[in-house]
């Protein structure tokens, strides 16, 4: 037996073992598959991942007297100098592993029983949550032609439509599940999914509060540099002292008709697309489920539209986009014999009511989206008590990017149009 390891991520605290590779292979190919050799390789770059160490796992095996090769994707839990970030990443890793092992199978049963396709997420072949042995082994979707979308580009109509439809399927499937005996209270069935990074413990609360306040300070610095954004600056300064409370309220306060299992982190970087012969997107897969939560479906919609769409497109076409989402949601519920719990007008109002979360998400994500690798802040190296210096470094990068990177101006300034036009209080 042979194994080869490429250079490990600087914060990786656990190496893949032969035993977990065997178990993943047997789960995928059956117990007759015999592992011959394996190796891990780096294939992501800075800016692609923030909470886990992601690698490619190349496996050679023997089955039916033939030698074969298969590629998988491994996710391991990284190690960060700051306790708050370590706690958050561990929480997220555990949530993702349990989503794959417990939640996704239950949701897929609901979908397939009403004649729908399973959720478009990677197949999961192995999970371990043992201390210092945390690992997830997933399908390598590149083998089916899926590829990352350019995170520096806003999604066009064809791409965002696929993502909205898949989000609707995810959200609606939890309504189907909730209609079953014993699943009426999903928070009790899946208690792990109610844990959230914004209020995990005292350290995470302090960390998230400092981040939110820092993102507002960075935005104000940019707007002051640009000028002509006094109304948005006043709104941000008014929000700053209570921003953590406001975001927490938007995530935690649930109206029954909108409460679903959310992706939590649905933006450009966490999607893969397969294209047809004409180069048009034909299918999407949702990735990175570390921030799944039970919350208003409008939090996912705000997160996606504020981080992954150009501002003018979002504002001009939001009715069309939300109607696409609504119709897909309705299709799934009707297949299961359920009535829609809300009207389209109520969906639109709920979407607008969660704009603070959308704006705060964009203040963090958009600079990451449009930045070059050298301009992307390294969450993996935040030191204990170093949130201020981290935010300051991001601010310095943003001010420099504003001079030389037209994408930042193009994507960042339209975030505040809803404030200026009075669409948000």
mmCIF file of C-alpha atoms in Angstrom:
data_model
loop_
_atom_site.group_PDB
_atom_site.id
_atom_site.type_symbol
_atom_site.label_atom_id
_atom_site.label_comp_id
_atom_site.label_asym_id
_atom_site.label_seq_id
_atom_site.Cartn_x
_atom_site.Cartn_y
_atom_site.Cartn_z
ATOM 1 C CA UNK A 1 0.000 0.000 0.000
ATOM 2 C CA UNK A 2 1.339 3.436 -0.860
ATOM 3 C CA UNK A 3 0.219 6.950 -0.051
ATOM 4 C CA UNK A 4 1.581 10.318 -1.088
ATOM 5 C CA UNK A 5 0.884 13.635 0.590
ATOM 6 C CA UNK A 6 1.267 17.074 -0.955
ATOM 7 C CA UNK A 7 2.161 20.057 1.245
ATOM 8 C CA UNK A 8 -0.410 20.393 4.027
ATOM 9 C CA UNK A 9 -2.413 23.565 4.613
ATOM 10 C CA UNK A 10 -0.657 25.546 7.306
ATOM 11 C CA UNK A 11 -3.662 25.295 9.627
ATOM 12 C CA UNK A 12 -4.636 21.691 8.958
ATOM 13 C CA UNK A 13 -4.742 19.775 12.225
ATOM 14 C CA UNK A 14 -5.702 16.351 10.889
ATOM 15 C CA UNK A 15 -4.366 14.213 8.071
ATOM 16 C CA UNK A 16 -6.535 11.807 6.113
ATOM 17 C CA UNK A 17 -6.012 8.184 7.158
ATOM 18 C CA UNK A 18 -6.094 5.047 5.097
ATOM 19 C CA UNK A 19 -9.008 3.732 7.139
ATOM 20 C CA UNK A 20 -11.317 6.619 6.279
ATOM 21 C CA UNK A 21 -10.304 6.401 2.607
ATOM 22 C CA UNK A 22 -11.255 2.709 2.634
ATOM 23 C CA UNK A 23 -14.616 3.427 4.219
ATOM 24 C CA UNK A 24 -15.394 6.163 1.707
ATOM 25 C CA UNK A 25 -14.413 3.924 -1.200
ATOM 26 C CA UNK A 26 -16.580 1.059 0.043
ATOM 27 C CA UNK A 27 -19.532 3.401 0.604
ATOM 28 C CA UNK A 28 -19.168 4.610 -2.972
ATOM 29 C CA UNK A 29 -18.168 1.448 -4.840
ATOM 30 C CA UNK A 30 -19.242 -1.382 -2.536
ATOM 31 C CA UNK A 31 -17.371 -3.697 -0.199
ATOM 32 C CA UNK A 32 -15.780 -5.573 -3.089
ATOM 33 C CA UNK A 33 -13.682 -2.496 -3.982
ATOM 34 C CA UNK A 34 -10.092 -2.921 -2.740
ATOM 35 C CA UNK A 35 -7.986 0.165 -2.095
ATOM 36 C CA UNK A 36 -4.606 0.043 -3.873
ATOM 37 C CA UNK A 37 -3.170 3.521 -3.275
ATOM 38 C CA UNK A 38 -4.213 7.094 -2.589
ATOM 39 C CA UNK A 39 -2.864 10.612 -2.358
ATOM 40 C CA UNK A 40 -4.139 14.083 -1.502
ATOM 41 C CA UNK A 41 -3.494 17.179 -3.586
ATOM 42 C CA UNK A 42 -4.168 20.881 -3.132
ATOM 43 C CA UNK A 43 -6.538 22.261 -5.741
ATOM 44 C CA UNK A 44 -8.085 25.370 -4.210
ATOM 45 C CA UNK A 45 -6.551 28.814 -3.935
ATOM 46 C CA UNK A 46 -6.713 31.685 -1.482
ATOM 47 C CA UNK A 47 -10.206 33.138 -1.438
ATOM 48 C CA UNK A 48 -11.936 29.840 -2.243
ATOM 49 C CA UNK A 49 -12.273 28.546 1.334
ATOM 50 C CA UNK A 50 -12.447 30.224 4.719
ATOM 51 C CA UNK A 51 -13.654 27.617 7.221
ATOM 52 C CA UNK A 52 -12.126 24.299 6.159
ATOM 53 C CA UNK A 53 -9.100 22.785 4.431
ATOM 54 C CA UNK A 54 -10.262 21.368 1.088
ATOM 55 C CA UNK A 55 -8.196 18.900 -0.944
ATOM 56 C CA UNK A 56 -8.514 16.492 -3.809
ATOM 57 C CA UNK A 57 -8.226 12.796 -2.931
ATOM 58 C CA UNK A 58 -6.958 10.577 -5.764
ATOM 59 C CA UNK A 59 -7.712 6.882 -5.249
ATOM 60 C CA UNK A 60 -6.639 3.779 -7.136
ATOM 61 C CA UNK A 61 -8.661 0.647 -6.417
ATOM 62 C CA UNK A 62 -9.456 -2.809 -7.758
ATOM 63 C CA UNK A 63 -12.984 -4.032 -8.471
ATOM 64 C CA UNK A 64 -14.153 -6.988 -10.595
ATOM 65 C CA UNK A 65 -10.520 -7.819 -11.367
ATOM 66 C CA UNK A 66 -9.992 -4.386 -12.896
ATOM 67 C CA UNK A 67 -7.907 -1.488 -11.675
ATOM 68 C CA UNK A 68 -9.740 1.838 -11.555
ATOM 69 C CA UNK A 69 -9.199 5.413 -10.453
ATOM 70 C CA UNK A 70 -11.564 7.768 -8.644
ATOM 71 C CA UNK A 71 -11.293 11.305 -7.345
ATOM 72 C CA UNK A 72 -12.989 12.632 -4.199
ATOM 73 C CA UNK A 73 -12.958 15.901 -2.270
ATOM 74 C CA UNK A 74 -11.885 15.959 1.371
ATOM 75 C CA UNK A 75 -12.672 18.600 3.945
ATOM 76 C CA UNK A 76 -10.758 18.729 7.212
ATOM 77 C CA UNK A 77 -11.040 21.055 10.151
ATOM 78 C CA UNK A 78 -8.427 23.762 10.175
ATOM 79 C CA UNK A 79 -6.760 25.375 13.162
ATOM 80 C CA UNK A 80 -6.855 29.125 13.751
ATOM 81 C CA UNK A 81 -4.887 31.165 16.297
ATOM 82 C CA UNK A 82 -8.092 32.864 17.538
ATOM 83 C CA UNK A 83 -10.350 30.818 19.831
ATOM 84 C CA UNK A 84 -13.562 32.454 18.589
ATOM 85 C CA UNK A 85 -12.773 31.561 14.990
ATOM 86 C CA UNK A 86 -11.713 28.036 16.003
ATOM 87 C CA UNK A 87 -15.045 27.600 17.787
ATOM 88 C CA UNK A 88 -16.991 28.930 14.798
ATOM 89 C CA UNK A 89 -15.179 26.758 12.260
ATOM 90 C CA UNK A 90 -15.617 23.667 14.427
ATOM 91 C CA UNK A 91 -19.311 24.433 14.833
ATOM 92 C CA UNK A 92 -19.657 24.889 11.081
ATOM 93 C CA UNK A 93 -17.760 21.712 10.281
ATOM 94 C CA UNK A 94 -19.926 19.658 12.607
ATOM 95 C CA UNK A 95 -23.105 21.213 11.197
ATOM 96 C CA UNK A 96 -22.065 20.374 7.646
ATOM 97 C CA UNK A 97 -21.173 16.780 8.502
ATOM 98 C CA UNK A 98 -24.483 16.262 10.301
ATOM 99 C CA UNK A 99 -26.399 17.947 7.497
ATOM 100 C CA UNK A 100 -24.989 15.402 5.051
ATOM 101 C CA UNK A 101 -25.512 12.428 7.348
ATOM 102 C CA UNK A 102 -28.878 13.304 8.932
ATOM 103 C CA UNK A 103 -30.752 16.175 7.279
ATOM 104 C CA UNK A 104 -30.079 15.702 3.558
ATOM 105 C CA UNK A 105 -31.225 12.044 3.503
ATOM 106 C CA UNK A 106 -34.506 13.004 5.214
ATOM 107 C CA UNK A 107 -35.122 15.902 2.826
ATOM 108 C CA UNK A 108 -34.324 13.740 -0.193
ATOM 109 C CA UNK A 109 -36.843 11.118 0.917
ATOM 110 C CA UNK A 110 -39.505 13.820 0.954
ATOM 111 C CA UNK A 111 -38.591 15.010 -2.524
ATOM 112 C CA UNK A 112 -38.350 11.605 -4.165
ATOM 113 C CA UNK A 113 -41.634 10.437 -2.596
ATOM 114 C CA UNK A 114 -43.463 13.243 -4.416
ATOM 115 C CA UNK A 115 -41.730 12.576 -7.726
ATOM 116 C CA UNK A 116 -39.009 15.228 -7.444
ATOM 117 C CA UNK A 117 -35.249 14.904 -7.898
ATOM 118 C CA UNK A 118 -33.041 14.785 -4.777
ATOM 119 C CA UNK A 119 -31.287 17.959 -3.658
ATOM 120 C CA UNK A 120 -28.448 19.020 -5.916
ATOM 121 C CA UNK A 121 -25.623 18.738 -3.405
ATOM 122 C CA UNK A 122 -22.483 16.563 -3.480
ATOM 123 C CA UNK A 123 -22.825 12.908 -2.529
ATOM 124 C CA UNK A 124 -21.235 12.311 0.878
ATOM 125 C CA UNK A 125 -19.300 9.072 1.428
ATOM 126 C CA UNK A 126 -17.722 9.515 4.848
ATOM 127 C CA UNK A 127 -17.886 11.766 7.898
ATOM 128 C CA UNK A 128 -16.035 11.721 11.191
ATOM 129 C CA UNK A 129 -16.524 14.127 14.082
ATOM 130 C CA UNK A 130 -14.014 12.515 16.426
ATOM 131 C CA UNK A 131 -11.717 15.024 18.103
ATOM 132 C CA UNK A 132 -8.752 15.816 15.833
ATOM 133 C CA UNK A 133 -10.122 13.318 13.321
ATOM 134 C CA UNK A 134 -12.746 15.565 11.769
ATOM 135 C CA UNK A 135 -13.088 14.773 8.084
ATOM 136 C CA UNK A 136 -15.748 14.777 5.371
ATOM 137 C CA UNK A 137 -15.231 12.926 2.078
ATOM 138 C CA UNK A 138 -17.457 14.018 -0.777
ATOM 139 C CA UNK A 139 -18.089 13.391 -4.435
ATOM 140 C CA UNK A 140 -15.699 15.232 -6.739
ATOM 141 C CA UNK A 141 -18.186 17.030 -8.965
ATOM 142 C CA UNK A 142 -15.498 17.906 -11.498
ATOM 143 C CA UNK A 143 -15.818 14.345 -12.778
ATOM 144 C CA UNK A 144 -19.389 15.202 -13.872
ATOM 145 C CA UNK A 145 -18.322 18.408 -15.573
ATOM 146 C CA UNK A 146 -19.182 20.865 -12.797
ATOM 147 C CA UNK A 147 -16.968 23.895 -12.371
ATOM 148 C CA UNK A 148 -16.733 26.992 -10.218
ATOM 149 C CA UNK A 149 -18.304 30.215 -11.340
ATOM 150 C CA UNK A 150 -15.928 33.155 -11.556
ATOM 151 C CA UNK A 151 -16.440 34.702 -8.134
ATOM 152 C CA UNK A 152 -15.394 38.127 -9.468
ATOM 153 C CA UNK A 153 -18.356 38.227 -11.844
ATOM 154 C CA UNK A 154 -21.925 38.916 -10.818
ATOM 155 C CA UNK A 155 -24.312 36.114 -11.734
ATOM 156 C CA UNK A 156 -26.369 36.639 -14.872
ATOM 157 C CA UNK A 157 -30.029 35.664 -15.295
ATOM 158 C CA UNK A 158 -29.300 32.087 -16.384
ATOM 159 C CA UNK A 159 -27.022 31.354 -13.417
ATOM 160 C CA UNK A 160 -29.071 33.074 -10.708
ATOM 161 C CA UNK A 161 -32.251 31.377 -11.943
ATOM 162 C CA UNK A 162 -30.743 27.930 -11.402
ATOM 163 C CA UNK A 163 -29.565 28.878 -7.909
ATOM 164 C CA UNK A 164 -32.936 30.359 -6.931
ATOM 165 C CA UNK A 165 -34.762 27.247 -8.094
ATOM 166 C CA UNK A 166 -32.455 25.000 -6.087
ATOM 167 C CA UNK A 167 -32.783 27.181 -2.989
ATOM 168 C CA UNK A 168 -36.560 26.942 -3.367
ATOM 169 C CA UNK A 169 -36.310 23.141 -3.557
ATOM 170 C CA UNK A 170 -34.177 23.046 -0.400
ATOM 171 C CA UNK A 171 -36.533 25.356 1.480
ATOM 172 C CA UNK A 172 -39.727 23.655 0.311
ATOM 173 C CA UNK A 173 -38.410 20.184 1.144
ATOM 174 C CA UNK A 174 -38.198 21.197 4.801
ATOM 175 C CA UNK A 175 -41.893 22.145 4.655
ATOM 176 C CA UNK A 176 -42.623 18.660 3.311
ATOM 177 C CA UNK A 177 -40.578 17.137 6.119
ATOM 178 C CA UNK A 178 -42.305 19.269 8.747
ATOM 179 C CA UNK A 179 -45.692 17.931 7.590
ATOM 180 C CA UNK A 180 -44.730 14.414 8.755
ATOM 181 C CA UNK A 181 -45.515 13.064 12.212
ATOM 182 C CA UNK A 182 -42.569 13.548 14.525
ATOM 183 C CA UNK A 183 -40.991 16.296 12.418
ATOM 184 C CA UNK A 184 -43.354 19.165 13.168
ATOM 185 C CA UNK A 185 -40.648 20.838 15.273
ATOM 186 C CA UNK A 186 -37.457 20.565 13.235
ATOM 187 C CA UNK A 187 -35.550 22.496 15.891
ATOM 188 C CA UNK A 188 -36.108 19.600 18.302
ATOM 189 C CA UNK A 189 -35.328 16.890 15.755
ATOM 190 C CA UNK A 190 -32.114 18.558 14.559
ATOM 191 C CA UNK A 191 -30.918 20.468 17.576
ATOM 192 C CA UNK A 192 -27.421 20.907 16.118
ATOM 193 C CA UNK A 193 -28.791 23.068 13.315
ATOM 194 C CA UNK A 194 -30.063 25.656 15.800
ATOM 195 C CA UNK A 195 -26.519 26.471 16.939
ATOM 196 C CA UNK A 196 -25.284 29.567 15.127
ATOM 197 C CA UNK A 197 -21.975 31.380 14.834
ATOM 198 C CA UNK A 198 -23.434 34.740 15.750
ATOM 199 C CA UNK A 199 -24.312 33.643 19.305
ATOM 200 C CA UNK A 200 -22.341 30.429 19.808
ATOM 201 C CA UNK A 201 -20.595 31.659 22.975
ATOM 202 C CA UNK A 202 -19.255 34.859 24.501
ATOM 203 C CA UNK A 203 -16.144 34.795 22.297
ATOM 204 C CA UNK A 204 -18.111 34.361 19.076
ATOM 205 C CA UNK A 205 -20.536 37.135 20.064
ATOM 206 C CA UNK A 206 -17.625 39.510 20.694
ATOM 207 C CA UNK A 207 -15.918 38.441 17.475
ATOM 208 C CA UNK A 208 -19.019 38.823 15.299
ATOM 209 C CA UNK A 209 -19.888 42.167 16.883
ATOM 210 C CA UNK A 210 -16.383 43.472 16.184
ATOM 211 C CA UNK A 211 -16.540 42.197 12.617
ATOM 212 C CA UNK A 212 -19.923 43.793 11.920
ATOM 213 C CA UNK A 213 -18.854 47.112 13.405
ATOM 214 C CA UNK A 214 -15.617 46.936 11.428
ATOM 215 C CA UNK A 215 -17.421 46.250 8.160
ATOM 216 C CA UNK A 216 -19.574 49.325 8.787
ATOM 217 C CA UNK A 217 -16.481 51.431 9.512
ATOM 218 C CA UNK A 218 -14.907 50.187 6.288
ATOM 219 C CA UNK A 219 -18.025 51.035 4.301
ATOM 220 C CA UNK A 220 -18.183 54.524 5.797
ATOM 221 C CA UNK A 221 -14.515 55.088 4.922
ATOM 222 C CA UNK A 222 -15.209 54.150 1.307
ATOM 223 C CA UNK A 223 -18.366 56.264 1.069
ATOM 224 C CA UNK A 224 -16.607 59.263 2.580
ATOM 225 C CA UNK A 225 -13.920 58.886 -0.050
ATOM 226 C CA UNK A 226 -16.498 58.761 -2.831
ATOM 227 C CA UNK A 227 -18.781 61.497 -1.483
ATOM 228 C CA UNK A 228 -22.510 61.991 -2.244
ATOM 229 C CA UNK A 229 -23.570 59.155 0.097
ATOM 230 C CA UNK A 230 -24.440 61.103 3.236
ATOM 231 C CA UNK A 231 -27.800 59.376 3.702
ATOM 232 C CA UNK A 232 -26.207 55.931 3.561
ATOM 233 C CA UNK A 233 -23.395 57.037 5.900
ATOM 234 C CA UNK A 234 -25.914 58.361 8.426
ATOM 235 C CA UNK A 235 -27.873 55.087 8.240
ATOM 236 C CA UNK A 236 -24.717 53.006 8.766
ATOM 237 C CA UNK A 237 -23.555 55.118 11.710
ATOM 238 C CA UNK A 238 -26.989 54.812 13.296
ATOM 239 C CA UNK A 239 -26.959 51.032 12.793
ATOM 240 C CA UNK A 240 -23.431 50.465 14.084
ATOM 241 C CA UNK A 241 -24.072 50.463 17.884
ATOM 242 C CA UNK A 242 -26.835 47.855 17.516
ATOM 243 C CA UNK A 243 -25.738 46.007 14.394
ATOM 244 C CA UNK A 244 -25.062 42.669 16.107
ATOM 245 C CA UNK A 245 -28.476 42.700 17.803
ATOM 246 C CA UNK A 246 -30.221 43.664 14.567
ATOM 247 C CA UNK A 247 -28.547 40.911 12.510
ATOM 248 C CA UNK A 248 -29.207 38.354 15.236
ATOM 249 C CA UNK A 249 -32.878 39.361 15.299
ATOM 250 C CA UNK A 250 -33.162 38.949 11.533
ATOM 251 C CA UNK A 251 -31.619 35.476 11.739
ATOM 252 C CA UNK A 252 -33.393 34.244 14.854
ATOM 253 C CA UNK A 253 -36.908 35.697 14.693
ATOM 254 C CA UNK A 254 -39.006 33.234 12.714
ATOM 255 C CA UNK A 255 -42.517 33.509 11.312
ATOM 256 C CA UNK A 256 -43.907 29.969 10.868
ATOM 257 C CA UNK A 257 -44.871 30.503 7.227
ATOM 258 C CA UNK A 258 -41.292 31.505 6.297
ATOM 259 C CA UNK A 259 -39.284 29.277 8.658
ATOM 260 C CA UNK A 260 -37.243 26.712 6.698
ATOM 261 C CA UNK A 261 -33.922 24.922 6.680
ATOM 262 C CA UNK A 262 -31.636 27.494 5.063
ATOM 263 C CA UNK A 263 -28.315 27.061 3.291
ATOM 264 C CA UNK A 264 -26.918 30.027 5.211
ATOM 265 C CA UNK A 265 -23.964 30.772 2.927
ATOM 266 C CA UNK A 266 -25.294 30.738 -0.630
ATOM 267 C CA UNK A 267 -23.134 32.966 -2.836
ATOM 268 C CA UNK A 268 -20.994 32.669 -5.991
ATOM 269 C CA UNK A 269 -18.218 30.705 -4.335
ATOM 270 C CA UNK A 270 -20.505 28.047 -2.913
ATOM 271 C CA UNK A 271 -22.047 26.929 -6.180
ATOM 272 C CA UNK A 272 -20.828 24.768 -9.055
ATOM 273 C CA UNK A 273 -22.322 24.751 -12.533
ATOM 274 C CA UNK A 274 -22.467 22.245 -15.370
ATOM 275 C CA UNK A 275 -22.691 23.722 -18.857
ATOM 276 C CA UNK A 276 -24.264 22.367 -22.049
ATOM 277 C CA UNK A 277 -22.634 22.143 -25.476
ATOM 278 C CA UNK A 278 -23.513 25.764 -26.166
ATOM 279 C CA UNK A 279 -21.826 26.964 -22.981
ATOM 280 C CA UNK A 280 -25.071 27.744 -21.187
ATOM 281 C CA UNK A 281 -25.506 26.736 -17.523
ATOM 282 C CA UNK A 282 -27.625 23.585 -17.381
ATOM 283 C CA UNK A 283 -27.421 22.520 -13.731
ATOM 284 C CA UNK A 284 -26.243 23.870 -10.387
ATOM 285 C CA UNK A 285 -24.979 22.166 -7.237
ATOM 286 C CA UNK A 286 -24.953 23.892 -3.838
ATOM 287 C CA UNK A 287 -21.803 23.499 -1.731
ATOM 288 C CA UNK A 288 -20.432 24.319 1.713
ATOM 289 C CA UNK A 289 -23.268 23.771 4.148
ATOM 290 C CA UNK A 290 -21.433 24.843 7.310
ATOM 291 C CA UNK A 291 -23.873 27.645 8.089
ATOM 292 C CA UNK A 292 -27.155 25.807 7.655
ATOM 293 C CA UNK A 293 -29.790 27.088 10.029
ATOM 294 C CA UNK A 294 -33.534 27.176 10.588
ATOM 295 C CA UNK A 295 -34.485 30.741 9.735
ATOM 296 C CA UNK A 296 -36.582 32.852 7.434
ATOM 297 C CA UNK A 297 -36.116 31.826 3.806
ATOM 298 C CA UNK A 298 -35.669 35.553 3.112
ATOM 299 C CA UNK A 299 -32.260 35.474 4.816
ATOM 300 C CA UNK A 300 -30.968 33.116 2.116
ATOM 301 C CA UNK A 301 -32.574 35.232 -0.598
ATOM 302 C CA UNK A 302 -31.024 38.444 0.730
ATOM 303 C CA UNK A 303 -27.615 36.838 1.189
ATOM 304 C CA UNK A 304 -27.628 35.539 -2.385
ATOM 305 C CA UNK A 305 -28.986 38.615 -4.141
ATOM 306 C CA UNK A 306 -26.868 41.174 -2.271
ATOM 307 C CA UNK A 307 -23.595 39.242 -2.613
ATOM 308 C CA UNK A 308 -23.902 37.674 -6.063
ATOM 309 C CA UNK A 309 -25.822 40.146 -8.229
ATOM 310 C CA UNK A 310 -24.820 43.533 -9.583
ATOM 311 C CA UNK A 311 -26.913 46.130 -7.770
ATOM 312 C CA UNK A 312 -28.811 47.502 -10.747
ATOM 313 C CA UNK A 313 -29.721 43.992 -11.896
ATOM 314 C CA UNK A 314 -30.902 43.073 -8.402
ATOM 315 C CA UNK A 315 -33.148 46.092 -8.086
ATOM 316 C CA UNK A 316 -34.449 46.005 -11.660
ATOM 317 C CA UNK A 317 -35.201 42.288 -11.808
ATOM 318 C CA UNK A 318 -35.950 41.324 -8.203
ATOM 319 C CA UNK A 319 -39.635 40.712 -8.906
ATOM 320 C CA UNK A 320 -38.789 38.345 -11.737
ATOM 321 C CA UNK A 321 -36.212 36.532 -9.596
ATOM 322 C CA UNK A 322 -38.509 36.166 -6.600
ATOM 323 C CA UNK A 323 -41.356 34.948 -8.796
ATOM 324 C CA UNK A 324 -39.054 32.232 -10.175
ATOM 325 C CA UNK A 325 -38.283 31.210 -6.596
ATOM 326 C CA UNK A 326 -41.951 31.366 -5.592
ATOM 327 C CA UNK A 327 -43.149 29.224 -8.500
ATOM 328 C CA UNK A 328 -40.574 26.521 -7.806
ATOM 329 C CA UNK A 329 -41.462 26.515 -4.110
ATOM 330 C CA UNK A 330 -45.141 26.218 -5.021
ATOM 331 C CA UNK A 331 -44.446 23.373 -7.448
ATOM 332 C CA UNK A 332 -42.718 21.323 -4.737
ATOM 333 C CA UNK A 333 -45.447 21.874 -2.149
ATOM 334 C CA UNK A 334 -48.245 21.092 -4.599
ATOM 335 C CA UNK A 335 -46.479 17.857 -5.550
ATOM 336 C CA UNK A 336 -46.658 16.951 -1.860
ATOM 337 C CA UNK A 337 -50.314 17.978 -1.524
ATOM 338 C CA UNK A 338 -49.556 21.061 0.575
ATOM 339 C CA UNK A 339 -50.814 24.622 0.155
ATOM 340 C CA UNK A 340 -48.504 27.594 -0.103
ATOM 341 C CA UNK A 341 -48.031 29.136 3.358
ATOM 342 C CA UNK A 342 -47.569 32.648 1.942
ATOM 343 C CA UNK A 343 -48.549 34.759 -1.050
ATOM 344 C CA UNK A 344 -46.062 36.313 -3.443
ATOM 345 C CA UNK A 345 -46.775 39.744 -1.956
ATOM 346 C CA UNK A 346 -45.987 38.405 1.521
ATOM 347 C CA UNK A 347 -42.745 36.893 0.197
ATOM 348 C CA UNK A 348 -41.720 40.254 -1.241
ATOM 349 C CA UNK A 349 -42.415 42.019 2.062
ATOM 350 C CA UNK A 350 -40.453 39.403 4.004
ATOM 351 C CA UNK A 351 -37.549 39.764 1.589
ATOM 352 C CA UNK A 352 -37.483 43.537 2.140
ATOM 353 C CA UNK A 353 -37.776 43.072 5.907
ATOM 354 C CA UNK A 354 -34.477 41.158 5.956
ATOM 355 C CA UNK A 355 -32.465 43.736 3.985
ATOM 356 C CA UNK A 356 -30.224 44.588 6.946
ATOM 357 C CA UNK A 357 -28.896 41.041 6.881
ATOM 358 C CA UNK A 358 -28.426 41.259 3.110
ATOM 359 C CA UNK A 359 -26.515 44.537 3.360
ATOM 360 C CA UNK A 360 -24.259 43.356 6.187
ATOM 361 C CA UNK A 361 -23.535 40.141 4.282
ATOM 362 C CA UNK A 362 -22.591 42.175 1.217
ATOM 363 C CA UNK A 363 -20.287 44.461 3.212
ATOM 364 C CA UNK A 364 -18.268 41.378 4.134
ATOM 365 C CA UNK A 365 -18.548 39.296 0.973
ATOM 366 C CA UNK A 366 -18.328 41.773 -1.922
ATOM 367 C CA UNK A 367 -14.709 42.836 -1.200
ATOM 368 C CA UNK A 368 -13.807 39.132 -1.084
ATOM 369 C CA UNK A 369 -15.666 38.484 -4.328
ATOM 370 C CA UNK A 370 -13.995 41.150 -6.447
ATOM 371 C CA UNK A 371 -10.512 41.067 -4.919
ATOM 372 C CA UNK A 372 -7.471 39.395 -6.359
ATOM 373 C CA UNK A 373 -5.908 36.654 -4.235
ATOM 374 C CA UNK A 374 -3.345 39.154 -2.898
ATOM 375 C CA UNK A 375 -6.182 41.488 -1.837
ATOM 376 C CA UNK A 376 -8.287 38.885 -0.009
ATOM 377 C CA UNK A 377 -7.929 38.995 3.796
ATOM 378 C CA UNK A 378 -6.786 35.771 5.417
ATOM 379 C CA UNK A 379 -9.368 34.666 7.967
ATOM 380 C CA UNK A 380 -7.112 31.726 8.760
ATOM 381 C CA UNK A 381 -4.538 34.002 10.377
ATOM 382 C CA UNK A 382 -6.641 36.165 12.680
ATOM 383 C CA UNK A 383 -4.725 36.176 15.946
ATOM 384 C CA UNK A 384 -6.267 36.319 19.419
ATOM 385 C CA UNK A 385 -7.569 39.829 19.927
ATOM 386 C CA UNK A 386 -6.621 40.720 16.377
ATOM 387 C CA UNK A 387 -10.035 41.544 14.937
ATOM 388 C CA UNK A 388 -9.296 45.271 14.815
ATOM 389 C CA UNK A 389 -6.063 44.797 12.880
ATOM 390 C CA UNK A 390 -7.796 42.335 10.537
ATOM 391 C CA UNK A 391 -10.570 44.828 9.790
ATOM 392 C CA UNK A 392 -8.063 47.659 9.415
ATOM 393 C CA UNK A 393 -6.086 45.612 6.897
ATOM 394 C CA UNK A 394 -9.259 44.932 4.932
ATOM 395 C CA UNK A 395 -10.053 48.668 5.006
ATOM 396 C CA UNK A 396 -6.592 49.538 3.677
ATOM 397 C CA UNK A 397 -6.984 46.932 0.941
ATOM 398 C CA UNK A 398 -10.419 48.264 0.007
ATOM 399 C CA UNK A 399 -9.225 51.854 -0.226
ATOM 400 C CA UNK A 400 -6.393 50.754 -2.516
ATOM 401 C CA UNK A 401 -8.721 48.509 -4.533
ATOM 402 C CA UNK A 402 -11.084 51.430 -5.048
ATOM 403 C CA UNK A 403 -8.341 53.209 -6.968
ATOM 404 C CA UNK A 404 -7.273 50.313 -9.202
ATOM 405 C CA UNK A 405 -10.077 47.733 -9.197
ATOM 406 C CA UNK A 406 -13.204 49.042 -10.975
ATOM 407 C CA UNK A 407 -15.139 45.935 -9.939
ATOM 408 C CA UNK A 408 -15.202 47.066 -6.315
ATOM 409 C CA UNK A 409 -16.815 50.401 -7.190
ATOM 410 C CA UNK A 410 -19.230 48.662 -9.560
ATOM 411 C CA UNK A 411 -20.372 46.098 -6.997
ATOM 412 C CA UNK A 412 -19.962 47.974 -3.713
ATOM 413 C CA UNK A 413 -21.739 51.295 -4.216
ATOM 414 C CA UNK A 414 -25.092 49.837 -5.384
ATOM 415 C CA UNK A 415 -25.397 48.041 -2.033
ATOM 416 C CA UNK A 416 -26.599 51.327 -0.574
ATOM 417 C CA UNK A 417 -29.200 52.235 -3.186
ATOM 418 C CA UNK A 418 -32.000 50.638 -1.137
ATOM 419 C CA UNK A 419 -31.050 52.892 1.788
ATOM 420 C CA UNK A 420 -30.911 56.020 -0.315
ATOM 421 C CA UNK A 421 -34.252 55.292 -1.966
ATOM 422 C CA UNK A 422 -35.918 54.696 1.403
ATOM 423 C CA UNK A 423 -36.586 50.996 0.794
ATOM 424 C CA UNK A 424 -35.034 50.149 4.154
ATOM 425 C CA UNK A 425 -35.434 51.849 7.513
#
